[in-house]
Amino acid sequence: MQKLGESLVINNRVAALPLILGLTATVLAAPARANDVVTYEVVSDRIPQVNVEYVGATGRKLLESVPLPWRFDVTLDDARGPTGVGAQVRADWRPTAAPSRWVTVRIYSNGQLLCQNTIDVGNATCYGNTPRLS
């Protein structure tokens, strides 16, 4: 048989359980992220078309024989996120590469330039998590 004081303790523990579970779920929940509007850009004065690979909202995409200039907007959870889910663009023109046949790839996040790479070797990349301007 329970005493009156024991009954109150048990009832208080049972009443506190949903509160504890709710706080635990709140603490363990993934942080909310703001969406980043990402603009990919590939340009050249000397190369008419390239193959473009980029990260979109549903993963990696490949476009073949894309006429330049090329520009594309996508919304990502985090443009500066890790490779694979963060912003990334690559242009491949190796079959037509030659000295001084430059291609520039760029990534903008919310209107701000994150990465720019200009090169003439046939393969240029930019990553949102590795900002660089060259």
mmCIF file of C-alpha atoms in Angstrom:
data_model
loop_
_atom_site.group_PDB
_atom_site.id
_atom_site.type_symbol
_atom_site.label_atom_id
_atom_site.label_comp_id
_atom_site.label_asym_id
_atom_site.label_seq_id
_atom_site.Cartn_x
_atom_site.Cartn_y
_atom_site.Cartn_z
ATOM 1 C CA MET A 1 0.000 0.000 0.000
ATOM 2 C CA GLN A 2 1.321 3.452 -0.956
ATOM 3 C CA LYS A 3 1.485 6.320 1.410
ATOM 4 C CA LEU A 4 0.076 9.696 0.437
ATOM 5 C CA GLY A 5 3.543 11.279 -0.038
ATOM 6 C CA GLU A 6 4.719 8.438 -2.325
ATOM 7 C CA SER A 7 1.685 8.877 -4.568
ATOM 8 C CA LEU A 8 2.493 12.567 -5.153
ATOM 9 C CA VAL A 9 6.112 11.724 -6.060
ATOM 10 C CA ILE A 10 5.026 9.092 -8.604
ATOM 11 C CA ASN A 11 2.426 11.435 -10.136
ATOM 12 C CA ASN A 12 4.994 14.240 -10.424
ATOM 13 C CA ARG A 13 7.484 11.899 -12.150
ATOM 14 C CA VAL A 14 4.846 10.748 -14.644
ATOM 15 C CA ALA A 15 3.796 14.352 -15.319
ATOM 16 C CA ALA A 16 7.420 15.414 -15.874
ATOM 17 C CA LEU A 17 8.129 12.660 -18.430
ATOM 18 C CA PRO A 18 6.491 14.393 -21.445
ATOM 19 C CA LEU A 19 8.338 17.602 -20.579
ATOM 20 C CA ILE A 20 11.681 15.793 -20.440
ATOM 21 C CA LEU A 21 11.014 13.977 -23.720
ATOM 22 C CA GLY A 22 9.978 17.210 -25.420
ATOM 23 C CA LEU A 23 13.130 19.028 -24.288
ATOM 24 C CA THR A 24 15.306 16.118 -25.444
ATOM 25 C CA ALA A 25 13.692 16.126 -28.884
ATOM 26 C CA THR A 26 14.181 19.880 -29.165
ATOM 27 C CA VAL A 27 17.860 19.682 -28.235
ATOM 28 C CA LEU A 28 18.542 16.771 -30.629
ATOM 29 C CA ALA A 29 16.632 18.219 -33.597
ATOM 30 C CA ALA A 30 18.716 19.322 -36.596
ATOM 31 C CA PRO A 31 19.286 23.057 -36.719
ATOM 32 C CA ALA A 32 17.108 24.953 -39.150
ATOM 33 C CA ARG A 33 19.000 26.371 -42.118
ATOM 34 C CA ALA A 34 18.283 29.357 -44.229
ATOM 35 C CA ASN A 35 18.121 28.608 -47.935
ATOM 36 C CA ASP A 36 20.900 30.052 -50.054
ATOM 37 C CA VAL A 37 20.155 31.201 -53.593
ATOM 38 C CA VAL A 38 23.134 29.946 -55.583
ATOM 39 C CA THR A 39 24.040 31.132 -59.078
ATOM 40 C CA TYR A 40 26.443 29.076 -61.158
ATOM 41 C CA GLU A 41 28.152 30.721 -64.109
ATOM 42 C CA VAL A 42 30.492 29.443 -66.839
ATOM 43 C CA VAL A 43 31.883 31.897 -69.413
ATOM 44 C CA SER A 44 34.538 32.003 -72.124
ATOM 45 C CA ASP A 45 35.542 34.204 -75.062
ATOM 46 C CA ARG A 46 37.299 31.316 -76.837
ATOM 47 C CA ILE A 47 35.439 28.089 -75.996
ATOM 48 C CA PRO A 48 31.916 27.775 -77.462
ATOM 49 C CA GLN A 49 30.656 24.842 -75.330
ATOM 50 C CA VAL A 50 31.579 22.705 -72.316
ATOM 51 C CA ASN A 51 30.227 19.878 -70.219
ATOM 52 C CA VAL A 52 28.923 21.258 -66.915
ATOM 53 C CA GLU A 53 28.560 19.379 -63.646
ATOM 54 C CA TYR A 54 26.908 21.094 -60.670
ATOM 55 C CA VAL A 55 25.136 20.383 -57.397
ATOM 56 C CA GLY A 56 21.424 21.138 -57.490
ATOM 57 C CA ALA A 57 18.655 20.845 -54.923
ATOM 58 C CA THR A 58 18.302 17.099 -55.619
ATOM 59 C CA GLY A 59 21.999 16.265 -55.998
ATOM 60 C CA ARG A 60 24.699 16.258 -58.649
ATOM 61 C CA LYS A 61 23.699 17.024 -62.264
ATOM 62 C CA LEU A 62 25.609 16.679 -65.547
ATOM 63 C CA LEU A 63 24.829 18.693 -68.668
ATOM 64 C CA GLU A 64 26.681 17.882 -71.884
ATOM 65 C CA SER A 65 27.628 20.260 -74.718
ATOM 66 C CA VAL A 66 26.329 23.383 -72.966
ATOM 67 C CA PRO A 67 26.685 26.551 -75.069
ATOM 68 C CA LEU A 68 28.516 29.392 -73.334
ATOM 69 C CA PRO A 69 27.880 31.657 -71.575
ATOM 70 C CA TRP A 70 25.833 29.536 -69.154
ATOM 71 C CA ARG A 71 24.148 30.706 -65.963
ATOM 72 C CA PHE A 72 21.851 28.769 -63.625
ATOM 73 C CA ASP A 73 20.121 29.551 -60.296
ATOM 74 C CA VAL A 74 19.320 26.936 -57.659
ATOM 75 C CA THR A 75 18.376 26.993 -53.976
ATOM 76 C CA LEU A 76 20.563 24.946 -51.626
ATOM 77 C CA ASP A 77 20.352 24.464 -47.854
ATOM 78 C CA ASP A 78 23.923 25.699 -47.401
ATOM 79 C CA ALA A 79 26.057 26.967 -50.300
ATOM 80 C CA ARG A 80 29.180 26.686 -48.129
ATOM 81 C CA GLY A 81 28.318 23.166 -47.020
ATOM 82 C CA PRO A 82 30.564 20.142 -47.512
ATOM 83 C CA THR A 83 31.400 18.793 -50.941
ATOM 84 C CA GLY A 84 28.489 16.756 -52.224
ATOM 85 C CA VAL A 85 25.680 18.904 -50.809
ATOM 86 C CA GLY A 86 27.246 22.367 -50.885
ATOM 87 C CA ALA A 87 27.598 24.512 -53.993
ATOM 88 C CA GLN A 88 29.917 23.072 -56.630
ATOM 89 C CA VAL A 89 30.377 23.654 -60.359
ATOM 90 C CA ARG A 90 32.785 22.097 -62.860
ATOM 91 C CA ALA A 91 33.344 22.815 -66.538
ATOM 92 C CA ASP A 92 35.095 20.245 -68.738
ATOM 93 C CA TRP A 93 36.376 21.154 -72.208
ATOM 94 C CA ARG A 94 39.452 18.902 -72.326
ATOM 95 C CA PRO A 95 38.925 17.726 -75.932
ATOM 96 C CA THR A 96 39.219 21.353 -77.132
ATOM 97 C CA ALA A 97 41.611 22.706 -74.500
ATOM 98 C CA ALA A 98 44.707 24.590 -75.612
ATOM 99 C CA PRO A 99 46.912 27.363 -74.253
ATOM 100 C CA SER A 100 45.036 30.667 -73.929
ATOM 101 C CA ARG A 101 41.618 29.039 -74.420
ATOM 102 C CA TRP A 102 40.360 30.264 -71.026
ATOM 103 C CA VAL A 103 37.142 29.305 -69.238
ATOM 104 C CA THR A 104 35.886 30.934 -66.042
ATOM 105 C CA VAL A 105 33.576 29.232 -63.532
ATOM 106 C CA ARG A 106 31.878 31.176 -60.734
ATOM 107 C CA ILE A 107 29.619 30.549 -57.757
ATOM 108 C CA TYR A 108 27.519 33.325 -56.240
ATOM 109 C CA SER A 109 25.600 32.847 -53.003
ATOM 110 C CA ASN A 110 22.797 35.313 -52.293
ATOM 111 C CA GLY A 111 24.419 37.707 -54.797
ATOM 112 C CA GLN A 112 27.917 37.513 -53.254
ATOM 113 C CA LEU A 113 30.807 35.992 -55.240
ATOM 114 C CA LEU A 114 32.037 32.903 -53.350
ATOM 115 C CA CYS A 115 34.389 31.355 -55.862
ATOM 116 C CA GLN A 116 35.917 32.141 -59.244
ATOM 117 C CA ASN A 117 38.425 30.064 -61.177
ATOM 118 C CA THR A 118 39.831 30.886 -64.621
ATOM 119 C CA ILE A 119 42.029 28.321 -66.318
ATOM 120 C CA ASP A 120 42.979 27.017 -69.782
ATOM 121 C CA VAL A 121 43.813 23.352 -69.092
ATOM 122 C CA GLY A 122 40.351 21.975 -69.905
ATOM 123 C CA ASN A 123 38.857 21.435 -66.479
ATOM 124 C CA ALA A 124 37.828 24.216 -64.054
ATOM 125 C CA THR A 125 36.078 23.813 -60.696
ATOM 126 C CA CYS A 126 34.688 25.934 -57.888
ATOM 127 C CA TYR A 127 33.459 24.828 -54.466
ATOM 128 C CA GLY A 128 31.326 26.873 -52.086
ATOM 129 C CA ASN A 129 33.158 25.454 -49.068
ATOM 130 C CA THR A 130 36.550 26.514 -50.476
ATOM 131 C CA PRO A 131 36.106 30.123 -51.531
ATOM 132 C CA ARG A 132 38.757 31.359 -53.924
ATOM 133 C CA LEU A 133 39.189 34.004 -56.569
ATOM 134 C CA SER A 134 41.689 33.321 -59.329
#
